[in-house]
Coordinates of C-alpha atoms and ligand atoms in Angstrom, one line a residue:
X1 CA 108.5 86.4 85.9
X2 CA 108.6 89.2 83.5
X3 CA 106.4 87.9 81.1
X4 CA 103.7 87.6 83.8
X5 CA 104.2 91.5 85.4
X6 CA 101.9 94.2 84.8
X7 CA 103.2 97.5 83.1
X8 CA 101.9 100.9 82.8
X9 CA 100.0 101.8 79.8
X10 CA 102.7 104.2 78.1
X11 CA 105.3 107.3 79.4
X12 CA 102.1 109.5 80.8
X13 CA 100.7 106.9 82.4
X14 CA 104.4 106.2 84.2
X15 CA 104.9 109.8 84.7
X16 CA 101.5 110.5 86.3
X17 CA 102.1 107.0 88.8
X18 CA 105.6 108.3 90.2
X19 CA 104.5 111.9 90.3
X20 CA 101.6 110.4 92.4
X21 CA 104.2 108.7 94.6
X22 CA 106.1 112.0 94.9
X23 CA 103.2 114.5 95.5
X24 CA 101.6 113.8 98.7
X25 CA 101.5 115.3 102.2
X26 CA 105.2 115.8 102.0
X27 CA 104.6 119.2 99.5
X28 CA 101.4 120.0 100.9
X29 CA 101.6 119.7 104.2
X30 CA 105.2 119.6 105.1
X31 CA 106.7 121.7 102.1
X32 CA 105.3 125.0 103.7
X33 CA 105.9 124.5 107.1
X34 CA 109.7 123.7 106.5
X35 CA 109.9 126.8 104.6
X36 CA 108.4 128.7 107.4
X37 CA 110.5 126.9 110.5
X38 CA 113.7 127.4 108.2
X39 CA 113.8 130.7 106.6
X40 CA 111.5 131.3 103.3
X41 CA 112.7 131.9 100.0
X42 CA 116.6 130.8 101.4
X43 CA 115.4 127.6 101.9
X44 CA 113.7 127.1 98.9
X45 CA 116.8 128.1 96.8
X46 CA 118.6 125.7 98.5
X47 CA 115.6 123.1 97.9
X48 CA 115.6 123.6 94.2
X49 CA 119.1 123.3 93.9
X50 CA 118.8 120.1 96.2
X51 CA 116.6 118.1 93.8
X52 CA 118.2 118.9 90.5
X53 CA 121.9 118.1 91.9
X54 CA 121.1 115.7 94.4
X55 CA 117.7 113.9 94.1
X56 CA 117.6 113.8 90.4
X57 CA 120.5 111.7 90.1
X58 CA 119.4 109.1 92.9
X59 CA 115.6 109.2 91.6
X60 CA 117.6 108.0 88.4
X61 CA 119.8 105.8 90.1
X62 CA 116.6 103.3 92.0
X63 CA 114.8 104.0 88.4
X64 CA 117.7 101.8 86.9
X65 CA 117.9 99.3 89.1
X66 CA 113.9 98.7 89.1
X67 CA 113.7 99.4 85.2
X68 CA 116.7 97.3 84.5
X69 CA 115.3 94.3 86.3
X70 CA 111.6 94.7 86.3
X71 CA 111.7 93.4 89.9
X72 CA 110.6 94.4 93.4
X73 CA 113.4 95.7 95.8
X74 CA 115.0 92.7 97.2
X75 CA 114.1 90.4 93.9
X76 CA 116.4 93.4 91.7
X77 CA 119.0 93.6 94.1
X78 CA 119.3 90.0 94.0
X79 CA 119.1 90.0 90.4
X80 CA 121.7 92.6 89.6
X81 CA 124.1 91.4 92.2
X82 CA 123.2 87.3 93.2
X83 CA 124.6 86.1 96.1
X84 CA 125.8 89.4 98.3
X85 CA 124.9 91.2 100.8
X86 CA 123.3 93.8 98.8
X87 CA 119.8 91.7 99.3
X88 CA 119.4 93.5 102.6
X89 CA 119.4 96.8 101.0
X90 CA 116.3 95.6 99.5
X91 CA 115.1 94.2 102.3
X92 CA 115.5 97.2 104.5
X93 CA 113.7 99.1 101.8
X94 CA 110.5 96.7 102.3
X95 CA 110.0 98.1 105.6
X96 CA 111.1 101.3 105.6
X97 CA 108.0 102.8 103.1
X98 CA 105.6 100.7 105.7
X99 CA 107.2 102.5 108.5
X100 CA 106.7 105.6 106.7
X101 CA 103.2 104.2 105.6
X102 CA 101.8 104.0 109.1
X103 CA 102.3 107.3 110.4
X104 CA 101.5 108.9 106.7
X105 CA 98.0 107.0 106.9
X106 CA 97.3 109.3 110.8
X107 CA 97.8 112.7 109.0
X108 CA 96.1 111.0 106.1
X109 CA 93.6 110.6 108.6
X110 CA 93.5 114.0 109.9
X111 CA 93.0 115.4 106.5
X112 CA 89.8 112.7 106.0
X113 CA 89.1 114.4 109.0
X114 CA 89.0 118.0 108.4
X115 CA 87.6 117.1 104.9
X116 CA 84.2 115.6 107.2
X117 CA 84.2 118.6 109.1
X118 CA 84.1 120.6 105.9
X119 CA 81.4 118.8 104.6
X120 CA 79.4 118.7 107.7
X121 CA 79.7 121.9 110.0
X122 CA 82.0 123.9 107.9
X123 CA 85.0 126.2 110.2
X124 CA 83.3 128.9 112.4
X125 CA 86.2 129.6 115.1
X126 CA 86.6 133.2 114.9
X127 CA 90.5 133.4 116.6
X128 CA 92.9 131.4 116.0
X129 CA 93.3 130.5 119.7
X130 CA 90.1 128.5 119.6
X131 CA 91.0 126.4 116.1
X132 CA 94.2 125.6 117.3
X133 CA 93.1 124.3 120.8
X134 CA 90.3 122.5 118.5
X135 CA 93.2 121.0 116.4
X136 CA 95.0 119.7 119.9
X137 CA 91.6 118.2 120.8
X138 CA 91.0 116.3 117.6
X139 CA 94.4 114.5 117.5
X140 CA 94.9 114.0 121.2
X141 CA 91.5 112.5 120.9
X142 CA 91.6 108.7 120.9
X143 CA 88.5 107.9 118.3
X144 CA 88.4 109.8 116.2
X145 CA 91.3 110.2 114.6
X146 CA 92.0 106.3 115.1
X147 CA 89.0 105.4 112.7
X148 CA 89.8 107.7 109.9
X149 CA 93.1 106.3 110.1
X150 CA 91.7 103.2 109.6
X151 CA 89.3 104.6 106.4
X152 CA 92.5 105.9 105.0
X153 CA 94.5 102.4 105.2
X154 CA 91.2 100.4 104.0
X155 CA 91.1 103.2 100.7
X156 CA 94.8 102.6 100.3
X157 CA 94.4 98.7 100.1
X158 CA 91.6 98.6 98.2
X159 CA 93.6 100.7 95.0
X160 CA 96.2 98.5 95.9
X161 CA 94.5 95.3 95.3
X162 CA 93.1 96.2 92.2
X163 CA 96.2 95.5 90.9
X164 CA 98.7 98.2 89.1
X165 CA 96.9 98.6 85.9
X166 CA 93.2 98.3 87.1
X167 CA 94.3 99.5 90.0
X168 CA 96.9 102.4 90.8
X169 CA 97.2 103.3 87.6
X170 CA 93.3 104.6 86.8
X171 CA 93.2 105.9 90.1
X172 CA 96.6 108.6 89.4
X173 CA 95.4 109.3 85.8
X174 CA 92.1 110.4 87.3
X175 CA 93.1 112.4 90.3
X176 CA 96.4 113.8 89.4
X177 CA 95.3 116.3 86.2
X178 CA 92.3 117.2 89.5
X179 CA 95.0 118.0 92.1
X180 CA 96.9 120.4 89.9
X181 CA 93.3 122.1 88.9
X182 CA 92.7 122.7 92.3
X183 CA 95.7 123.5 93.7
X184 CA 96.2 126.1 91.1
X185 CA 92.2 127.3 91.9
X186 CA 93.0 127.3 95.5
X187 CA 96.2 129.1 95.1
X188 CA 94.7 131.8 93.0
X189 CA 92.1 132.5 96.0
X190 CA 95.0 132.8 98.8
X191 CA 96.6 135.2 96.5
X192 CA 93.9 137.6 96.4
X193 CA 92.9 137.2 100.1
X194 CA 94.1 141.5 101.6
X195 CA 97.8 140.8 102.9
X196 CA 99.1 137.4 100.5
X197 CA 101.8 140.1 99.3
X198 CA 103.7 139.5 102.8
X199 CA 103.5 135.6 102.4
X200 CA 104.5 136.2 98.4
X201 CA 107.5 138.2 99.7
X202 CA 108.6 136.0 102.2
X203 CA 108.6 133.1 99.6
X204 CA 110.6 135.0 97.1
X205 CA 112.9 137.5 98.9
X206 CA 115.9 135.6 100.3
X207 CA 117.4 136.3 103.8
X208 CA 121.2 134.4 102.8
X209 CA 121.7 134.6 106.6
X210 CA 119.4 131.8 107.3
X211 CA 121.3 129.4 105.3
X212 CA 123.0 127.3 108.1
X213 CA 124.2 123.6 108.2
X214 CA 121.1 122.3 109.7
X215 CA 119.0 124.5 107.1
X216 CA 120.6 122.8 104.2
X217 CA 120.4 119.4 105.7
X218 CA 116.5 119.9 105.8
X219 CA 116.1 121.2 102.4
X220 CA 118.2 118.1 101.3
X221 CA 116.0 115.6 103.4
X222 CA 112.6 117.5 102.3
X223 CA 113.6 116.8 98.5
X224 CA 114.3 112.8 99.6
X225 CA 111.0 113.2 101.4
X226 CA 109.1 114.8 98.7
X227 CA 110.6 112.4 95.5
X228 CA 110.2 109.4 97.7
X229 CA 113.7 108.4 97.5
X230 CA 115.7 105.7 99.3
X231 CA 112.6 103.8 100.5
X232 CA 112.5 101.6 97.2
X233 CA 109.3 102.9 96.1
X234 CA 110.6 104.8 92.7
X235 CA 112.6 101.5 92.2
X236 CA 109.2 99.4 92.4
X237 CA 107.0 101.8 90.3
X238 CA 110.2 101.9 88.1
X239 CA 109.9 98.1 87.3
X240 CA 106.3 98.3 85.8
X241 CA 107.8 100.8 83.4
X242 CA 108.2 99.9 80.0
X243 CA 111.6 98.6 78.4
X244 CA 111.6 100.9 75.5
X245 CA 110.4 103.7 77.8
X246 CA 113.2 106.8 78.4
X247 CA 114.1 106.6 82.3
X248 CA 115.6 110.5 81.9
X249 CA 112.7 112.3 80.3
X250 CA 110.6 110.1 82.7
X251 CA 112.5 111.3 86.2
X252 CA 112.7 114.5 84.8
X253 CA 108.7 114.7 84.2
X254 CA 108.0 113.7 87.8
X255 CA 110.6 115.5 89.5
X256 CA 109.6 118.8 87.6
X257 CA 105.7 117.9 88.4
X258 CA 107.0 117.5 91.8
X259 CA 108.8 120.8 92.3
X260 CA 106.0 122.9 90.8
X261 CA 103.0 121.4 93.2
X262 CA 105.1 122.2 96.6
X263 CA 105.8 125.7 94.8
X264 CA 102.3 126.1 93.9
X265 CA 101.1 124.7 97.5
X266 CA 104.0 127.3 99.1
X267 CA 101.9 130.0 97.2
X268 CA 98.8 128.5 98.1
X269 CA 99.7 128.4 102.0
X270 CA 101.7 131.0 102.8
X271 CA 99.9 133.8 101.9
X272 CA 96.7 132.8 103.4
X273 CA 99.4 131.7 106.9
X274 CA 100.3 136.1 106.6
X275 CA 96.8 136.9 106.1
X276 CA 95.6 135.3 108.9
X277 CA 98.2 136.9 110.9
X278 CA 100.0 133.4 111.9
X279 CA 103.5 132.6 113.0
X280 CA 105.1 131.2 109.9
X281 CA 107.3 128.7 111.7
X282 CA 104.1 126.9 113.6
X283 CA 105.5 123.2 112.5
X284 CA 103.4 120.2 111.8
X285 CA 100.4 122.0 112.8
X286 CA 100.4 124.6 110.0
X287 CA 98.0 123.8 107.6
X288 CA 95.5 122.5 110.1
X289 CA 95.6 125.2 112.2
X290 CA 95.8 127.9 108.9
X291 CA 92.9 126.5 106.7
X292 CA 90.4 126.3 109.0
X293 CA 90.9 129.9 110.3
X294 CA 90.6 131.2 107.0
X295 CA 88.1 129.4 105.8
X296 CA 85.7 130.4 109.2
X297 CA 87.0 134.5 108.4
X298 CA 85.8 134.0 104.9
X299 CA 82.7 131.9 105.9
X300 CA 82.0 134.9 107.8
X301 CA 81.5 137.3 104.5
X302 CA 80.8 134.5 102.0
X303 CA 79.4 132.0 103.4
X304 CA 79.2 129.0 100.3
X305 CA 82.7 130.5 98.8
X306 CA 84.4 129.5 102.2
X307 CA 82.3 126.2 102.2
X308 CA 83.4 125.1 98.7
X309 CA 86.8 126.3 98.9
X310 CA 87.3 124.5 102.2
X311 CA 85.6 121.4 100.8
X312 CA 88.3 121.9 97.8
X313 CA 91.1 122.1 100.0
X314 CA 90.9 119.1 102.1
X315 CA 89.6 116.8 99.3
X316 CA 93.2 117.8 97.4
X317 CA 95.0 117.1 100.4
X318 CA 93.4 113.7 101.2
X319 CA 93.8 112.3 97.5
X320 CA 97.5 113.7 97.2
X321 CA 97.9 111.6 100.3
X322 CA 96.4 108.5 98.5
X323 CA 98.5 108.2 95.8
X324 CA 101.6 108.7 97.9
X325 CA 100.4 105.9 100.1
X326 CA 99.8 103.3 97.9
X327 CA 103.1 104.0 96.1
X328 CA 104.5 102.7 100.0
X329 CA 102.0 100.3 99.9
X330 CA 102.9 98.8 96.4
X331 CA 106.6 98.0 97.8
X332 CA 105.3 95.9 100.4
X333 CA 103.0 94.1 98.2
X334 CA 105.8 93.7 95.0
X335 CA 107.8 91.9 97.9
X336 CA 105.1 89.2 99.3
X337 CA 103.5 88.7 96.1
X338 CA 106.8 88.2 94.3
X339 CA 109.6 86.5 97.3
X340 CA 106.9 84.8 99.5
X341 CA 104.7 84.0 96.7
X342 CA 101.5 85.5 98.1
X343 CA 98.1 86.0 96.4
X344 CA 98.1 89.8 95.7
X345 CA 94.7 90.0 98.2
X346 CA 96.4 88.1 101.0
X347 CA 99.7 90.3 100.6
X348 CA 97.5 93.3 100.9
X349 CA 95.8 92.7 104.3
X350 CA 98.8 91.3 105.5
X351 CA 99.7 94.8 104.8
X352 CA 96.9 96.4 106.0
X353 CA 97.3 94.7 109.3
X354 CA 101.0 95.6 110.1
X355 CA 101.0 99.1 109.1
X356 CA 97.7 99.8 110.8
X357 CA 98.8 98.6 114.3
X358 CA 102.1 100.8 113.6
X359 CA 99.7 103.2 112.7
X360 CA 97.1 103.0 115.6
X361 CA 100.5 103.4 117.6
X362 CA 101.8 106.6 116.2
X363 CA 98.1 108.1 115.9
X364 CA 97.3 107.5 120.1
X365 CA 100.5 109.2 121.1
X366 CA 99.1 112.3 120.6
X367 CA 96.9 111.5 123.6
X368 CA 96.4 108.2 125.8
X369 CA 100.3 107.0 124.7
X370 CA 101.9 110.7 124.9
X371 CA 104.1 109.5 127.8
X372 CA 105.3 106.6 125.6
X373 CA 109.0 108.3 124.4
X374 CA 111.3 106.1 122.2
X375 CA 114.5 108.1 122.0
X376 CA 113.1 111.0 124.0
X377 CA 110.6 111.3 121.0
X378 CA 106.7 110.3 120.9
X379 CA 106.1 107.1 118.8
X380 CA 104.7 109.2 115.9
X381 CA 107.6 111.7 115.9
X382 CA 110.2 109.0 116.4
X383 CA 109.0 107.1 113.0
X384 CA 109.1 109.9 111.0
X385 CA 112.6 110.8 112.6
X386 CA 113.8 107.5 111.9
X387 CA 112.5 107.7 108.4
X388 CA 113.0 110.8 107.2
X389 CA 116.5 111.5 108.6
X390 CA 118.3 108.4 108.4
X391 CA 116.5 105.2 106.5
X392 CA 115.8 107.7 103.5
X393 CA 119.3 108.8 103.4
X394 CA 120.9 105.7 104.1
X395 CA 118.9 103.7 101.5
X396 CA 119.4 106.9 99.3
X397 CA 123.0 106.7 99.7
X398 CA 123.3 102.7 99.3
X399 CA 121.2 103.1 95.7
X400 CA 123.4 105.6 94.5
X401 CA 126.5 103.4 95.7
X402 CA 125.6 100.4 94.3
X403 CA 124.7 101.7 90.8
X404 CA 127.9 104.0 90.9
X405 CA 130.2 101.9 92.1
X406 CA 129.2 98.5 92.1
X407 CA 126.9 97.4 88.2
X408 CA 128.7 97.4 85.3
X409 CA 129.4 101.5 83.7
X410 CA 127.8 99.7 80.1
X411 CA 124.4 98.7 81.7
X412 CA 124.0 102.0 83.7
X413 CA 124.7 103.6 80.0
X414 CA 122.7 101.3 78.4
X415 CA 119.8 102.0 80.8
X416 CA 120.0 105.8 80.9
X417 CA 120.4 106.2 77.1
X418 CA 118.2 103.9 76.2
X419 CA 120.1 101.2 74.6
X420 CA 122.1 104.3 72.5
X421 CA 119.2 105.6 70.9
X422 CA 118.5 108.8 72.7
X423 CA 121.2 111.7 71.1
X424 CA 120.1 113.9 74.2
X425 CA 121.0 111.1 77.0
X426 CA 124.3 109.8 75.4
X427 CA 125.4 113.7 75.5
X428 CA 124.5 114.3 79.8
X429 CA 125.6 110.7 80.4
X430 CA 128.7 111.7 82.0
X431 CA 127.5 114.2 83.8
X432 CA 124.8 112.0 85.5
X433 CA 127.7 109.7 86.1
X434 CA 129.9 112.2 88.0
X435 CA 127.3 113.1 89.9
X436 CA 126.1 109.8 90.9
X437 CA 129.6 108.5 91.5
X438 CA 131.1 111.8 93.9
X439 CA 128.4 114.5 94.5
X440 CA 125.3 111.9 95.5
X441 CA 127.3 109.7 97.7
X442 CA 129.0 112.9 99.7
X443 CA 126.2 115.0 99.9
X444 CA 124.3 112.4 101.8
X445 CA 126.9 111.8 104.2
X446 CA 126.8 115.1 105.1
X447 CA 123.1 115.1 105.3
X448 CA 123.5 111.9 107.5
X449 CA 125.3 113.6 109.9
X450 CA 124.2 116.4 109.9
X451 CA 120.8 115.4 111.0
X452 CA 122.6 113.3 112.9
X453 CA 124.6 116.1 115.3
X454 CA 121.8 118.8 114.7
Ligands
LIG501 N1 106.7 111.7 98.4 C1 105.6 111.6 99.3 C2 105.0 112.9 99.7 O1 105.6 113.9 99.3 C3 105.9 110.8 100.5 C4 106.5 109.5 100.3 C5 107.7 109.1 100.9 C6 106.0 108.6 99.4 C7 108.3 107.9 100.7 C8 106.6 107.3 99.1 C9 107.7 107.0 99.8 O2 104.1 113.1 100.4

């Protein structure tokens, strides 16, 4: 089978598919309004210190297991451990990215949405009462946000079935290097709109009394969010990584490129959230309700800046989204193509099918299915509930277990320093180790229940 796989072309190409996975709608659109619903510049100490203790070493941990074997989920659990249980954690972690998949592709949608508007009409609200009753409208609408869901699904599949070469991996090395130009463009505009210094100082000046329990648990379950951890995805994109390639420097590359866009997109956002005199804390609604406000205020004085700028925006958050979704995508597609012995084409509709009824689920219970509650929860929150606060964690927390506790201490080693040849890897191995054997595994229970009592 390995003979047969694809690969990336070298390290950057690697580096630029997981960061592709990893920077999505979770830094630009969720990033910023967790930092505003728990506390600014506390929480993004915490967050920091979050991914390099905590998700670093579990990114690692599903990089070995997918480098190791050069196998989809469940055919590298099998692999590593033939015969047990531990098949099921692969399993679990075929559907869990498709769960996350369906609901990702509606604010996917939203943001092919706002990216129309801003190519046709442009934003002319001129208080913010009037774009966020607009906002309500649009999602609570049946239509239209049903077919751009299903415009961002068809995009996803067609990358996807281009295969990982042809496919995902032209598609990152052309957008990524464009998302960081125009976050940082977009970024530098929000700082220079008259009151960013506010937003700046709430982003940098911690208040230490917001650090609570449930604070810390968010931070911890935005870094698993934002790295794409414990949904098998880094494991997948992992196993088209070269042999000789260095799994630390590799991790470290992504996770850094992943930590400076949601800081760059918390500079971009927040300032332009105090400008426009909004409530930091708004949730989910944030950037939709934000953007379009300032973008109609500074439509008013220049009109083609705002229209460009807006344009910008939108287009950044829609291809983000992109290549996060057909990093979920991939996973379902590794497992058909490679366990049921699908054609890659028929694996992707498959695919496409599933994960757009999901979808089509989650996207009408903002309107016609709003009564619909699993758990007390609408179907759209309850999936990313489900998701986010426990299948991440738990398949975060099995990962780490298994290559902790249960492969052999030599292959781990000889994974992580490649083979003995890196100096630098052979001297932090044992750190990694102690972190993936005691901090990982505890830190996630607490996260676990946390989130689970909160
Ligand atoms: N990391 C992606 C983002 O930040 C979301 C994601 C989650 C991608 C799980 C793949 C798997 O938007």
């Amino acid at each position: 089978m390995t003979g047969k796989r694809e690969h990336f072309g070298g390290r950057t190409a690697a580096i630029l598919a997981l960061a592709g996975s990893a920077i999505g709608l979770g830094n630009i659109w969720r990033f910023p309004y967790m930092v505003g619903q728990t506390g600014g510049a506390a929480f993004i100490i915490i967050y920091l210190l979050a991914c390099l203790f905590l998700s670093v070493p579990i990114f690692l941990a599903e990089a070995i297991i997918g480098h190791r074997t050069h196998a989809g989920t469940f055919g590298a659990l099998e692999q590593l451990a033939p015969g047990t249980k531990w098949k099921w954690l692969g399993l679990l972690t075929v559907f869990s990215p498709l769960i996350i998949l369906s609901y990702y592709s509606v604010v996917g949608g939203w943001s092919i949405g706002y990216l129309f508007q801003s190519l046709t009409e442009g934003f002319h609200a001129s208080d913010i009462g009037t774009v966020s009753s607009a906002y309500a409208k649009f999602i609570s609408s049946p239509g239209r946000p049903l077919l751009f869901h299903t415009v961002f699904l068809l995009g996803c599949a067609v990358i996807v079935s281009a295969g990982v070469k042809s496919g995902i991996e032209k598609f990152n090395k052309i957008t990524m290097p464009l998302l960081f130009a125009l976050i940082v463009l977009i970024m530098t505009y929000s700082l220079s709109l008259p009151g960013a210094k506010e937003g700046v100082a709430y982003l940098v000046k911690p208040d230490f009394s917001k650090i609570t329990p449930s604070a810390v648990a968010a931070a911890m379950g935005q870094s698993f969010f934002s790295l794409s951890l414990g949904v098998g995805t880094i494991l997948t994109y992992a196993s088209y990584i070269r042999r000789e390639e260095n799994i630390l420097a590799t991790g470290l590359g992504t996770v850094g490129f992943d930590l400076l866009f949601a800081l760059i997109a918390g500079f971009a956002i927040m300032p332009a959230v105090f400008a426009a005199g909004i409530e930091p804390g708004a949730g989910p609604g944030l950037i939709f309700e934000t953007l379009p406000y300032i973008f109609a205020k500074m439509g008013a004085a220049v009109p083609w800046v705002s229209a460009v700028v807006a344009v910008l925006f939108f287009f950044t958050i829609v291809f983000a989204a992109f290549t996060s979704a057909i990093s979920m995508y991939e996973v379902g597609v590794a497992y058909l193509v490679e366990q049921r012995k699908l054609s890659r084409h028929k694996a992707t509709v498959l695919i496409f099918v599933g994960t757009w009824i999901l979808g089509a689920l989650c996207s009408l219970s903002f309107g016609p299915l709003a009564q619909t509650k699993l758990f007390g929860l609408s179907i759209f929150s309850f999936c990313d509930m489900l998701t986010s606060n426990f299948l991440m964690t738990f398949g975060g927390l099995l990962f780490v277990l298994f290559v902790g506790w249960k492969m052999d201490k030599a292959v781990v080693r000889d994974e992580f320093t490649v083979g003995g040849t890196s100096r630098f890897n052979c001297a932090v191995f044992d750190a990694f180790w102690f972190l993936l054997r005691y901090v990982a595994p505890v830190a996630i229970v607490v996260i676990f229940f946390t989130n689970f009592f909160a």
